[in-house]
Coordinates of C-alpha atoms in Angstrom, one line a residue:
Chain A
M8 CA -8.5 9.6 188.2
T9 CA -9.5 11.7 191.2
G10 CA -7.2 14.3 192.6
R11 CA -7.3 16.4 195.7
G12 CA -9.7 19.3 195.6
G13 CA -10.9 18.5 192.0
R14 CA -11.1 15.8 189.4
T15 CA -9.1 15.2 186.4
I16 CA -9.9 12.7 183.6
K17 CA -7.2 11.7 181.3
V18 CA -7.9 9.6 178.2
D19 CA -4.6 8.3 177.1
T20 CA -5.3 7.3 173.6
L21 CA -8.2 8.0 171.4
A22 CA -7.6 6.4 168.0
R23 CA -10.5 7.7 166.1
V24 CA -9.0 11.1 165.2
E25 CA -6.5 10.9 162.4
G26 CA -3.3 12.5 163.3
E27 CA -2.3 13.3 166.8
G28 CA -3.3 15.8 169.3
A29 CA -4.5 16.6 172.8
L30 CA -7.4 18.5 174.3
Y31 CA -7.1 20.2 177.7
I32 CA -10.1 21.8 179.4
K33 CA -9.9 23.5 182.8
M34 CA -13.1 24.2 184.7
A35 CA -14.1 25.9 187.9
G36 CA -17.8 25.0 188.6
N37 CA -19.7 25.9 185.5
H38 CA -17.0 28.2 184.3
V39 CA -14.5 27.0 181.7
S40 CA -11.3 28.9 182.4
D41 CA -9.1 27.3 179.8
V42 CA -9.4 25.3 176.6
K43 CA -6.3 24.3 174.7
L44 CA -6.2 22.1 171.6
R45 CA -2.7 21.0 170.8
I46 CA -2.1 19.7 167.3
Y47 CA 1.0 19.0 165.4
E48 CA 1.2 20.3 161.9
P49 CA 3.5 18.7 159.4
P50 CA 2.5 20.8 156.5
R51 CA 4.8 23.5 157.9
L52 CA 7.7 21.1 157.6
F53 CA 6.7 20.3 154.1
E54 CA 6.7 24.0 153.2
A55 CA 10.4 24.0 153.9
F56 CA 10.9 20.7 152.2
L57 CA 9.3 22.1 149.0
R58 CA 11.6 25.1 148.7
G59 CA 14.2 24.6 146.0
R60 CA 12.3 21.7 144.4
H61 CA 11.0 21.8 140.9
F62 CA 7.2 22.5 140.7
S63 CA 6.6 19.1 139.0
E64 CA 7.6 17.4 142.2
A65 CA 5.1 19.2 144.3
P66 CA 2.1 16.9 143.7
D67 CA 4.0 13.9 144.8
I68 CA 5.6 15.6 147.8
T69 CA 2.4 17.2 149.1
A70 CA 0.4 13.9 148.6
R71 CA 2.6 12.5 151.4
I72 CA 1.4 15.0 154.0
C73 CA -1.7 13.1 154.7
G74 CA -2.6 9.5 154.3
I75 CA -6.4 10.2 154.5
C76 CA -6.6 13.1 152.1
P77 CA -3.6 13.0 149.6
I78 CA -5.9 14.0 146.7
A79 CA -6.8 17.2 148.5
Y80 CA -3.1 18.1 148.9
Q81 CA -2.4 17.2 145.3
M82 CA -5.3 19.1 144.0
S83 CA -4.6 22.3 145.9
A84 CA -0.9 22.1 144.9
I85 CA -1.6 21.5 141.3
H86 CA -4.2 24.2 140.9
A87 CA -2.0 26.8 142.6
I88 CA 1.0 25.9 140.4
E89 CA -1.2 26.0 137.3
R90 CA -2.3 29.5 138.2
A91 CA 1.3 30.5 138.8
L92 CA 2.2 29.2 135.4
G93 CA -0.9 30.5 133.6
I94 CA -2.0 27.0 132.4
Q95 CA -5.5 26.1 131.2
I96 CA -6.4 22.4 131.6
A97 CA -8.6 20.4 129.2
P98 CA -12.3 20.1 130.2
E99 CA -11.9 16.3 130.3
V100 CA -9.1 16.6 132.8
R101 CA -11.2 19.0 134.9
L102 CA -13.9 16.3 135.0
L103 CA -11.5 13.6 135.9
R104 CA -10.2 15.7 138.8
R105 CA -13.8 15.9 140.1
L106 CA -14.0 12.1 139.9
F107 CA -10.7 11.9 141.7
Y108 CA -12.0 14.0 144.5
C109 CA -15.3 12.0 144.7
G110 CA -13.1 8.9 145.4
E111 CA -11.4 10.6 148.3
W112 CA -14.6 12.0 149.7
I113 CA -16.3 8.6 149.6
E114 CA -13.3 7.0 151.3
S115 CA -13.0 9.7 154.0
H116 CA -16.6 10.2 154.7
A117 CA -17.4 6.5 154.9
L118 CA -14.5 6.0 157.3
H119 CA -15.6 8.9 159.5
I120 CA -19.4 8.4 159.5
Y121 CA -19.4 4.7 160.3
M122 CA -16.1 3.8 161.8
L123 CA -14.9 6.9 163.7
H124 CA -18.0 8.9 164.7
A125 CA -21.0 6.4 164.8
P126 CA -19.5 4.5 167.8
D127 CA -19.7 7.8 169.8
F128 CA -23.4 8.2 169.1
L129 CA -24.2 4.5 169.8
G130 CA -22.2 4.3 173.0
Y131 CA -19.4 2.0 171.9
Q132 CA -15.7 2.4 172.7
D133 CA -14.8 1.9 169.0
V134 CA -15.8 0.3 165.7
I135 CA -14.6 -3.1 166.9
E136 CA -17.1 -3.1 169.8
M137 CA -19.8 -1.7 167.5
A138 CA -19.2 -4.4 164.9
K139 CA -20.2 -7.1 167.4
D140 CA -23.7 -5.7 167.4
H141 CA -23.9 -3.9 164.1
R142 CA -22.0 -6.2 161.7
P143 CA -23.9 -5.3 158.5
V144 CA -23.3 -1.6 159.1
V145 CA -19.6 -2.1 159.5
E146 CA -19.4 -4.3 156.5
K147 CA -21.2 -1.7 154.5
A148 CA -18.7 0.9 155.6
L149 CA -15.8 -1.2 154.5
R150 CA -17.4 -1.8 151.1
L151 CA -18.1 1.9 150.6
K152 CA -14.6 2.8 151.6
K153 CA -13.2 0.2 149.1
I154 CA -15.3 1.7 146.3
G155 CA -13.8 5.1 147.0
N156 CA -10.4 3.6 147.1
H157 CA -11.0 1.9 143.7
I158 CA -11.9 5.3 142.1
V159 CA -8.7 6.8 143.5
Q160 CA -6.6 3.9 142.3
S161 CA -8.1 3.9 138.9
L162 CA -7.0 7.5 138.5
G163 CA -4.0 7.8 140.8
G164 CA -2.2 4.5 140.4
R165 CA 0.3 3.1 142.8
E166 CA 0.1 1.7 146.4
I167 CA -0.2 4.2 149.3
H168 CA 0.2 7.6 147.7
P169 CA -1.4 8.4 144.3
I170 CA 1.1 9.5 141.7
S171 CA -0.7 10.1 138.5
A172 CA -2.0 13.6 139.0
A173 CA 0.3 16.2 137.5
V174 CA 0.6 19.9 136.8
G175 CA -1.3 20.3 133.5
G176 CA -3.4 17.1 133.9
F177 CA -2.5 13.5 134.6
H178 CA 0.5 11.4 133.7
K179 CA -1.9 8.7 132.5
V180 CA -5.7 8.8 132.1
P181 CA -8.0 5.9 132.3
A182 CA -9.8 4.4 129.3
K183 CA -13.6 4.9 129.1
S184 CA -14.1 1.2 129.7
Q185 CA -12.0 1.3 132.8
L186 CA -14.2 3.8 134.4
R187 CA -17.4 2.0 133.3
E188 CA -16.3 -0.9 135.4
L189 CA -16.9 1.3 138.5
V190 CA -20.5 1.9 137.7
S191 CA -22.3 -1.0 139.3
D192 CA -20.3 -0.6 142.5
L193 CA -21.2 3.1 142.5
E194 CA -24.8 2.4 142.0
W195 CA -24.7 0.2 145.1
A196 CA -22.8 3.0 146.9
L197 CA -25.4 5.6 146.0
E198 CA -28.1 3.4 147.6
A199 CA -25.9 2.7 150.6
S200 CA -25.3 6.5 151.0
L201 CA -29.1 7.2 150.9
E202 CA -29.5 4.6 153.6
A203 CA -26.6 6.3 155.5
V204 CA -28.5 9.6 155.5
R205 CA -31.6 7.9 156.9
W206 CA -29.6 5.9 159.4
T207 CA -27.5 8.8 160.8
S208 CA -30.6 11.0 161.0
T209 CA -32.0 8.6 163.7
L210 CA -29.1 9.2 166.0
E211 CA -29.5 11.3 169.1
F212 CA -27.9 14.7 168.8
P213 CA -26.9 16.9 171.7
D214 CA -28.7 20.2 171.8
F215 CA -25.7 22.5 170.8
E216 CA -26.1 25.2 168.3
Q217 CA -23.6 28.0 167.7
D218 CA -23.5 31.1 165.6
Y219 CA -20.8 30.1 163.2
E220 CA -19.2 32.0 160.3
F221 CA -19.3 29.2 157.7
V222 CA -16.5 29.4 155.1
A223 CA -16.5 27.3 151.9
L224 CA -15.9 27.5 148.2
R225 CA -18.9 28.4 146.0
H226 CA -19.1 27.6 142.3
P227 CA -21.7 29.0 140.0
T228 CA -23.0 25.6 138.8
E229 CA -21.5 22.9 141.0
Y230 CA -21.1 21.6 144.5
P231 CA -17.5 22.7 145.1
F232 CA -14.4 20.6 144.8
N233 CA -11.6 22.3 143.0
E234 CA -12.9 25.7 142.0
G235 CA -15.0 28.6 143.1
R236 CA -14.9 31.8 145.1
L237 CA -14.4 31.6 148.8
V238 CA -17.6 32.8 150.5
S239 CA -19.1 33.0 154.0
N240 CA -22.5 33.6 155.6
R241 CA -21.1 37.0 156.8
G242 CA -20.4 38.5 153.4
L243 CA -17.0 37.1 152.5
D244 CA -16.7 36.7 148.8
I245 CA -13.1 36.5 147.5
D246 CA -10.7 34.9 145.1
A247 CA -8.1 32.5 146.4
A248 CA -5.5 35.1 145.7
E249 CA -7.0 37.4 148.4
Y250 CA -7.0 34.6 151.0
E251 CA -4.1 35.9 153.0
D252 CA -5.5 39.5 153.0
R253 CA -8.7 38.3 154.6
F254 CA -7.4 35.6 156.9
A255 CA -4.7 35.8 159.5
E256 CA -2.7 33.1 161.0
F257 CA -1.1 33.3 164.4
H258 CA 0.9 31.2 166.7
V259 CA -0.3 30.0 170.1
K260 CA 2.1 28.6 172.7
H261 CA 0.3 25.4 173.3
S262 CA 0.2 24.1 169.7
N263 CA 2.7 24.0 166.9
A264 CA 0.0 24.5 164.4
L265 CA -0.9 28.1 163.5
Q266 CA -4.5 29.1 164.3
S267 CA -6.5 31.0 161.8
V268 CA -9.1 33.8 162.0
V269 CA -11.1 35.9 159.6
R270 CA -9.3 39.3 160.0
G271 CA -11.4 41.6 162.2
R272 CA -13.9 38.9 163.2
G273 CA -12.5 35.7 164.6
S274 CA -12.9 32.0 164.4
Y275 CA -14.7 30.3 161.6
L276 CA -15.9 26.8 160.5
V277 CA -14.9 25.0 157.4
G278 CA -16.0 21.5 156.3
P279 CA -19.2 19.7 155.5
L280 CA -21.5 22.0 157.6
A281 CA -20.1 25.1 155.9
R282 CA -20.3 23.5 152.4
F283 CA -23.8 22.3 152.9
N284 CA -25.1 25.5 154.3
L285 CA -23.5 27.7 151.6
N286 CA -24.1 25.3 148.7
F287 CA -27.3 23.4 149.3
D288 CA -28.8 24.7 146.1
K289 CA -25.9 23.2 144.1
L290 CA -26.4 19.7 145.4
P291 CA -27.9 17.2 142.9
E292 CA -31.6 16.6 143.4
V293 CA -31.0 13.2 144.8
A294 CA -28.9 14.6 147.7
Q295 CA -31.2 17.6 148.3
K296 CA -34.2 15.3 148.5
A297 CA -32.4 12.9 150.9
A298 CA -31.5 15.8 153.2
L299 CA -35.0 17.3 153.2
E300 CA -36.6 13.9 153.8
V301 CA -34.8 13.7 157.1
G302 CA -35.6 17.3 158.0
L303 CA -32.1 18.6 157.2
K304 CA -32.0 22.0 155.6
P305 CA -29.7 24.9 155.8
P306 CA -28.6 26.5 158.0
V307 CA -27.6 23.6 160.1
K308 CA -26.0 25.0 163.2
N309 CA -25.8 21.9 165.3
L310 CA -22.2 20.6 165.0
F311 CA -23.3 17.1 165.9
R312 CA -25.5 16.9 162.8
S313 CA -22.4 17.1 160.7
I314 CA -22.5 13.2 160.6
V315 CA -25.8 13.5 158.7
V316 CA -24.4 16.2 156.4
R317 CA -21.4 13.9 155.7
A318 CA -23.9 11.2 154.6
V319 CA -25.6 13.7 152.3
E320 CA -22.2 14.6 150.9
L321 CA -21.6 10.9 150.4
V322 CA -24.8 10.8 148.3
F323 CA -23.5 13.7 146.3
A324 CA -20.0 12.1 145.8
C325 CA -21.6 8.9 144.5
A326 CA -24.0 10.7 142.2
E327 CA -21.3 13.0 140.9
A328 CA -19.0 10.1 140.3
L329 CA -21.7 8.4 138.2
R330 CA -22.4 11.6 136.3
V331 CA -18.7 12.1 135.5
I332 CA -18.2 8.5 134.4
G333 CA -21.3 8.8 132.2
E334 CA -19.9 12.0 130.5
Y335 CA -16.3 11.0 130.3
E336 CA -14.4 11.0 127.1
P337 CA -10.6 10.7 127.3
P338 CA -8.8 14.0 126.6
A339 CA -6.7 14.3 123.4
A340 CA -3.6 14.4 125.6
P341 CA -3.4 13.4 129.3
R342 CA -1.8 16.8 130.1
V343 CA -0.8 20.1 128.7
E344 CA 2.8 21.3 128.7
A345 CA 3.9 23.1 131.9
P346 CA 6.9 25.3 130.9
N347 CA 9.2 26.8 133.5
R348 CA 8.0 30.3 134.2
R349 CA 8.3 32.8 137.1
G350 CA 5.0 33.4 138.9
V351 CA 2.9 33.2 142.0
G352 CA -0.3 31.2 142.3
Q353 CA -2.9 30.4 145.0
A354 CA -5.6 27.8 145.1
I355 CA -8.2 26.5 147.5
T356 CA -9.9 23.2 147.2
E357 CA -12.4 21.4 149.4
A358 CA -10.7 18.5 151.3
P359 CA -13.3 16.2 152.9
R360 CA -12.8 18.1 156.2
G361 CA -12.8 21.6 154.7
I362 CA -10.9 24.2 152.6
L363 CA -7.2 23.6 152.0
Y364 CA -5.2 26.7 150.8
H365 CA -1.9 26.5 149.0
R366 CA 0.4 29.3 147.6
Y367 CA 3.5 28.8 145.6
A368 CA 6.1 31.3 144.2
I369 CA 8.1 29.8 141.4
D370 CA 11.3 31.2 139.7
E371 CA 12.2 31.2 136.0
N372 CA 13.8 27.7 136.3
G373 CA 10.6 26.3 137.7
L374 CA 12.0 26.0 141.2
I375 CA 9.7 26.6 144.2
V376 CA 10.9 29.8 146.0
S377 CA 8.3 29.6 148.7
A378 CA 5.3 27.5 149.6
K379 CA 2.4 28.1 152.0
I380 CA -0.1 25.5 153.1
V381 CA -3.0 26.1 155.4
P382 CA -4.9 22.8 156.1
P383 CA -8.5 22.6 157.2
T384 CA -7.9 21.4 160.7
S385 CA -5.6 24.3 161.5
Q386 CA -8.4 26.6 160.2
N387 CA -10.9 24.9 162.5
Q388 CA -8.6 24.8 165.4
K389 CA -9.7 28.1 167.0
R390 CA -13.3 27.2 166.3
I391 CA -12.9 23.9 168.1
E392 CA -11.5 25.7 171.2
D393 CA -14.4 28.2 171.1
D394 CA -17.0 25.5 170.8
L395 CA -15.5 23.3 173.5
R396 CA -15.4 26.3 175.8
E397 CA -19.2 26.6 175.4
Y398 CA -19.9 22.9 175.3
A399 CA -17.9 21.9 178.3
A400 CA -19.7 24.6 180.4
Q401 CA -23.0 22.8 179.5
L402 CA -21.6 19.6 180.7
A403 CA -20.8 20.7 184.3
A404 CA -23.6 18.5 185.7
W405 CA -22.3 15.4 184.0
S406 CA -19.8 13.0 185.6
L407 CA -16.3 13.6 184.4
E408 CA -16.2 10.3 182.5
E409 CA -19.4 11.3 180.6
A410 CA -18.2 14.8 180.0
T411 CA -14.9 13.6 178.7
W412 CA -16.7 11.2 176.4
K413 CA -18.9 14.0 175.1
C414 CA -16.0 16.3 174.5
E415 CA -14.3 13.6 172.5
Q416 CA -17.4 13.2 170.5
A417 CA -17.6 16.9 169.9
V418 CA -14.0 17.1 168.7
R419 CA -14.6 14.3 166.2
C420 CA -17.4 16.3 164.6
Y421 CA -14.7 18.3 162.9
D422 CA -13.1 15.1 161.6
P423 CA -9.8 16.6 162.5
C424 CA -7.0 15.4 160.4
I425 CA -4.0 16.4 162.4
S426 CA -1.5 15.1 159.9
C427 CA -1.1 11.6 158.7
A428 CA -0.1 8.6 160.7
T429 CA 0.3 8.8 164.5
H430 CA -2.9 9.1 166.2
F431 CA -3.2 10.1 169.8
L432 CA -5.7 12.5 171.0
K433 CA -5.4 12.9 174.8
V434 CA -8.5 14.6 176.3
V435 CA -8.0 16.1 179.8
I436 CA -10.7 17.9 181.7
E437 CA -9.7 19.5 185.0
R438 CA -12.3 20.7 187.5
D439 CA -11.5 22.7 190.5
Chain B
M8 CA 1.3 -16.2 150.8
L9 CA 1.1 -12.4 151.1
I10 CA 3.9 -10.3 152.7
L11 CA 2.8 -6.8 153.7
G12 CA 5.1 -4.0 154.9
C13 CA 3.1 -1.2 156.6
G14 CA 4.1 2.2 157.7
N15 CA 4.9 5.8 156.8
R16 CA 8.3 6.4 155.3
Q17 CA 8.1 10.1 156.2
R18 CA 8.1 9.4 159.9
A19 CA 11.4 7.9 160.8
D20 CA 11.1 4.5 162.5
D21 CA 7.5 4.3 161.2
G22 CA 9.0 3.4 157.9
A23 CA 10.4 0.1 159.2
G24 CA 7.7 -2.1 157.6
I25 CA 8.0 -0.4 154.2
L26 CA 11.8 -0.7 154.3
A27 CA 11.5 -4.4 155.1
A28 CA 9.1 -5.0 152.1
E29 CA 11.5 -3.1 149.8
R30 CA 14.5 -5.2 151.0
L31 CA 12.5 -8.4 150.4
R32 CA 11.6 -7.2 146.9
A33 CA 15.3 -6.6 146.2
L34 CA 15.9 -10.2 147.2
G35 CA 13.3 -11.3 144.6
I36 CA 10.6 -12.0 147.2
A37 CA 7.2 -10.6 146.4
A38 CA 6.1 -8.1 149.1
Q39 CA 3.5 -5.4 149.1
V40 CA 3.7 -2.0 150.8
C41 CA 0.7 -0.3 152.4
S42 CA 0.0 2.5 154.8
G43 CA -1.5 0.1 157.3
E44 CA -4.9 1.7 157.2
L45 CA -7.6 -0.7 158.4
S46 CA -9.7 -1.1 155.2
E47 CA -6.7 -1.3 153.0
L48 CA -5.3 -4.1 155.1
M49 CA -8.5 -6.0 155.2
D50 CA -8.9 -5.6 151.5
A51 CA -5.3 -6.8 150.9
W52 CA -5.6 -10.0 152.9
S53 CA -9.1 -10.8 151.8
G54 CA -9.2 -14.4 150.6
V55 CA -5.5 -15.0 151.5
Q56 CA -4.8 -17.9 153.8
E57 CA -1.3 -17.0 154.9
V58 CA -0.1 -13.5 155.6
I59 CA 3.1 -12.1 157.0
L60 CA 2.8 -8.5 158.2
I61 CA 5.6 -6.2 159.2
D62 CA 5.1 -2.9 161.1
A63 CA 6.7 -0.5 163.5
V64 CA 5.3 -0.8 167.1
V65 CA 5.7 0.9 170.4
T66 CA 5.5 -1.4 173.4
G67 CA 8.2 0.1 175.6
A68 CA 10.9 -2.3 174.6
P69 CA 14.3 -0.9 173.5
A70 CA 14.4 0.5 169.9
G71 CA 15.1 -2.2 167.4
A72 CA 13.6 -5.0 169.4
V73 CA 11.8 -7.5 167.2
H74 CA 8.5 -9.0 168.3
V75 CA 6.8 -11.9 166.5
W76 CA 3.2 -12.5 167.2
D77 CA 0.6 -14.9 165.9
G78 CA -2.3 -12.7 164.6
Q79 CA -4.8 -15.2 166.0
S80 CA -3.6 -14.6 169.5
L81 CA -2.0 -11.1 169.4
P82 CA -1.5 -10.0 173.0
V83 CA -3.6 -7.2 174.3
F84 CA -0.6 -4.9 175.0
A85 CA 0.3 -5.2 171.4
M86 CA -3.2 -4.2 170.4
S87 CA -3.4 -1.1 172.5
A88 CA 0.2 0.1 172.0
G89 CA -0.2 -0.9 168.5
S90 CA 1.2 0.5 165.4
T91 CA 1.4 4.2 164.6
H92 CA -1.7 4.5 162.4
G93 CA -5.2 5.8 163.1
L94 CA -7.4 2.8 162.5
G95 CA -4.5 0.6 161.7
V96 CA -3.0 -2.8 162.0
A97 CA -4.2 -3.7 165.6
Q98 CA -7.7 -2.5 164.8
A99 CA -7.8 -4.3 161.5
I100 CA -6.8 -7.6 163.2
Q101 CA -9.4 -7.1 165.9
L102 CA -12.1 -6.1 163.5
A103 CA -11.3 -9.0 161.2
R104 CA -11.7 -11.3 164.1
V105 CA -15.1 -9.9 164.9
L106 CA -16.1 -10.2 161.2
D107 CA -14.6 -13.7 160.8
C108 CA -12.2 -12.6 158.0
L109 CA -8.8 -12.9 159.6
P110 CA -6.4 -14.9 157.5
A111 CA -6.0 -18.5 158.8
R112 CA -2.3 -17.9 159.4
L113 CA -1.2 -14.4 160.2
R114 CA 2.3 -13.7 161.5
V115 CA 3.1 -10.2 162.7
Y116 CA 6.6 -8.9 162.9
G117 CA 6.7 -5.8 165.1
I118 CA 9.8 -3.7 165.0
E119 CA 10.1 -1.5 168.1
G120 CA 10.6 2.2 167.1
N121 CA 11.2 5.3 169.2
E122 CA 11.8 8.1 166.7
F123 CA 8.7 9.2 164.8
E124 CA 9.6 12.8 163.8
I125 CA 8.5 13.8 160.3
G126 CA 11.4 14.0 157.9
N127 CA 13.9 12.2 160.2
P128 CA 15.7 9.0 159.0
V129 CA 15.1 5.6 160.4
S130 CA 17.2 5.1 163.5
P131 CA 20.2 2.7 163.2
Q132 CA 18.8 0.2 165.7
V133 CA 15.6 0.0 163.6
E134 CA 17.6 -0.3 160.4
R135 CA 19.5 -3.3 161.9
A136 CA 16.2 -4.8 163.1
V137 CA 14.7 -4.5 159.6
E138 CA 17.6 -6.5 158.2
E139 CA 17.1 -9.1 160.9
V140 CA 13.4 -9.4 160.0
V141 CA 14.2 -9.5 156.3
Q142 CA 16.6 -12.4 156.9
R143 CA 14.1 -14.3 159.0
I144 CA 11.3 -13.9 156.5
A145 CA 13.5 -14.7 153.5
S146 CA 14.8 -17.8 155.3
Q147 CA 11.2 -18.9 155.9
V148 CA 10.1 -18.1 152.4
M149 CA 13.1 -19.5 150.6
G150 CA 13.8 -22.2 153.1
T151 CA 17.5 -21.2 153.3
S152 CA 19.6 -18.7 155.0
I153 CA 20.5 -15.7 153.0
C154 CA 23.0 -14.1 155.4
D155 CA 25.6 -13.9 152.7
S156 CA 23.4 -11.9 150.3
I157 CA 22.4 -9.2 152.8

């Protein structure tokens, strides 16, 4: 709409960001005077809900925080509690957890690449409009997502929220034959992912590079899921236990989610770009080759190219799932005992959209005394505002409609998961 | 026939579809629950001719109002106001139409919600509406009224 002395565009609903939120940008000429991203953060409510519960309930409770990445919440919770209790898991269980995470990455990345973000690049309002012209692409996305979902179901059980993951292992582990059934679908998915890398690399990317501090896990031998030290391109190299010493959270008036900064430095970026840039050498050869063939090599500093990086990670997740299934032998026992014991444990795992930090303090009866959860979107929140401040200034010459569209596209680069369920992102740009 | 209750139990009235499915199960009627996510829905109804879907909706009507729509001709306002999921029920129906994989018969029961705070219980109006929907579906499925058993 057009107002007196300036223009304001308001986009009432934008359904392609999971969760709910609003973006407000105020401009005077080329100068951006204000950027506010408002998000709602249910993990903080869950922190209170977890207090007084037995640690064994945490995987099930935290899986309910997010409908898109329940595995991430389960994995961070379980690893943090296992550290608090001093539990060592069986190597077979460790492998199964990697497969579990592969399933979630395949589901989440397929959804984001094809159904949430591609419509932006191709100029469609949404995936429904896109499907009219690109039916095979959308059908491929649905099949990929289904394959990811089958992996999660084969390990997690149950409708909606997976329940099989437990402190110490799994309540039930699959037979070797059960996992072998996934192989032919995964072989198709690997080919489809390679095609996704080629396809996304042909999209048109706005010229927007920033000097990010990338933060991701790094493991000595693997592309990271559940383990590793937390590193950055500016020298950070810490254990999860040091996270709260090196990162600060603070409250801003306009959002109920806390914002995060690296202490003494500022905003930082988590997610596919950070992982790719810090762990390229740990990608399997098939994924490295796919990236290099389309000219993608670290450091990738253009946020919009994250759609290609997600496709490379899709290749990785399919290849890794096939590797794990090939090596899998059921463990002697699905899980090790987890006795009640007083302790504090922290863990970081790589959710599809970036690092997810959990800390639990547990008493001698196994009850949770305190819980802290820092989700990836709240860690990216300040970075999103910093980027949009720069990006909106570059869009001053564009019409408000186009500028708003481009800002929405930019926000979706972070694949913000602003909790599960309700889904409104309102984008408002005001120009004086 | 497939009966699907969609929603999120953690978000007050958004749990309406799940509650309805559970009530139907308690009455011995097979019903599935799901989050209402697009690909999950399209997977669930793949190859099924007749589907009944129950979900919370926001159309501006009073809380607890029950809407019944034919999935083949779901009105535009219901599509855009839709359910409370990202790519959810409304988009799944729209996409299935484009991809020619919408069930031949799809009836959507929309229960109007107005309270979606995390951790809050379902509002009393929505709870009553759930019972109404359960009764209507059970009557349809069993061919008899089950008022006495509710």
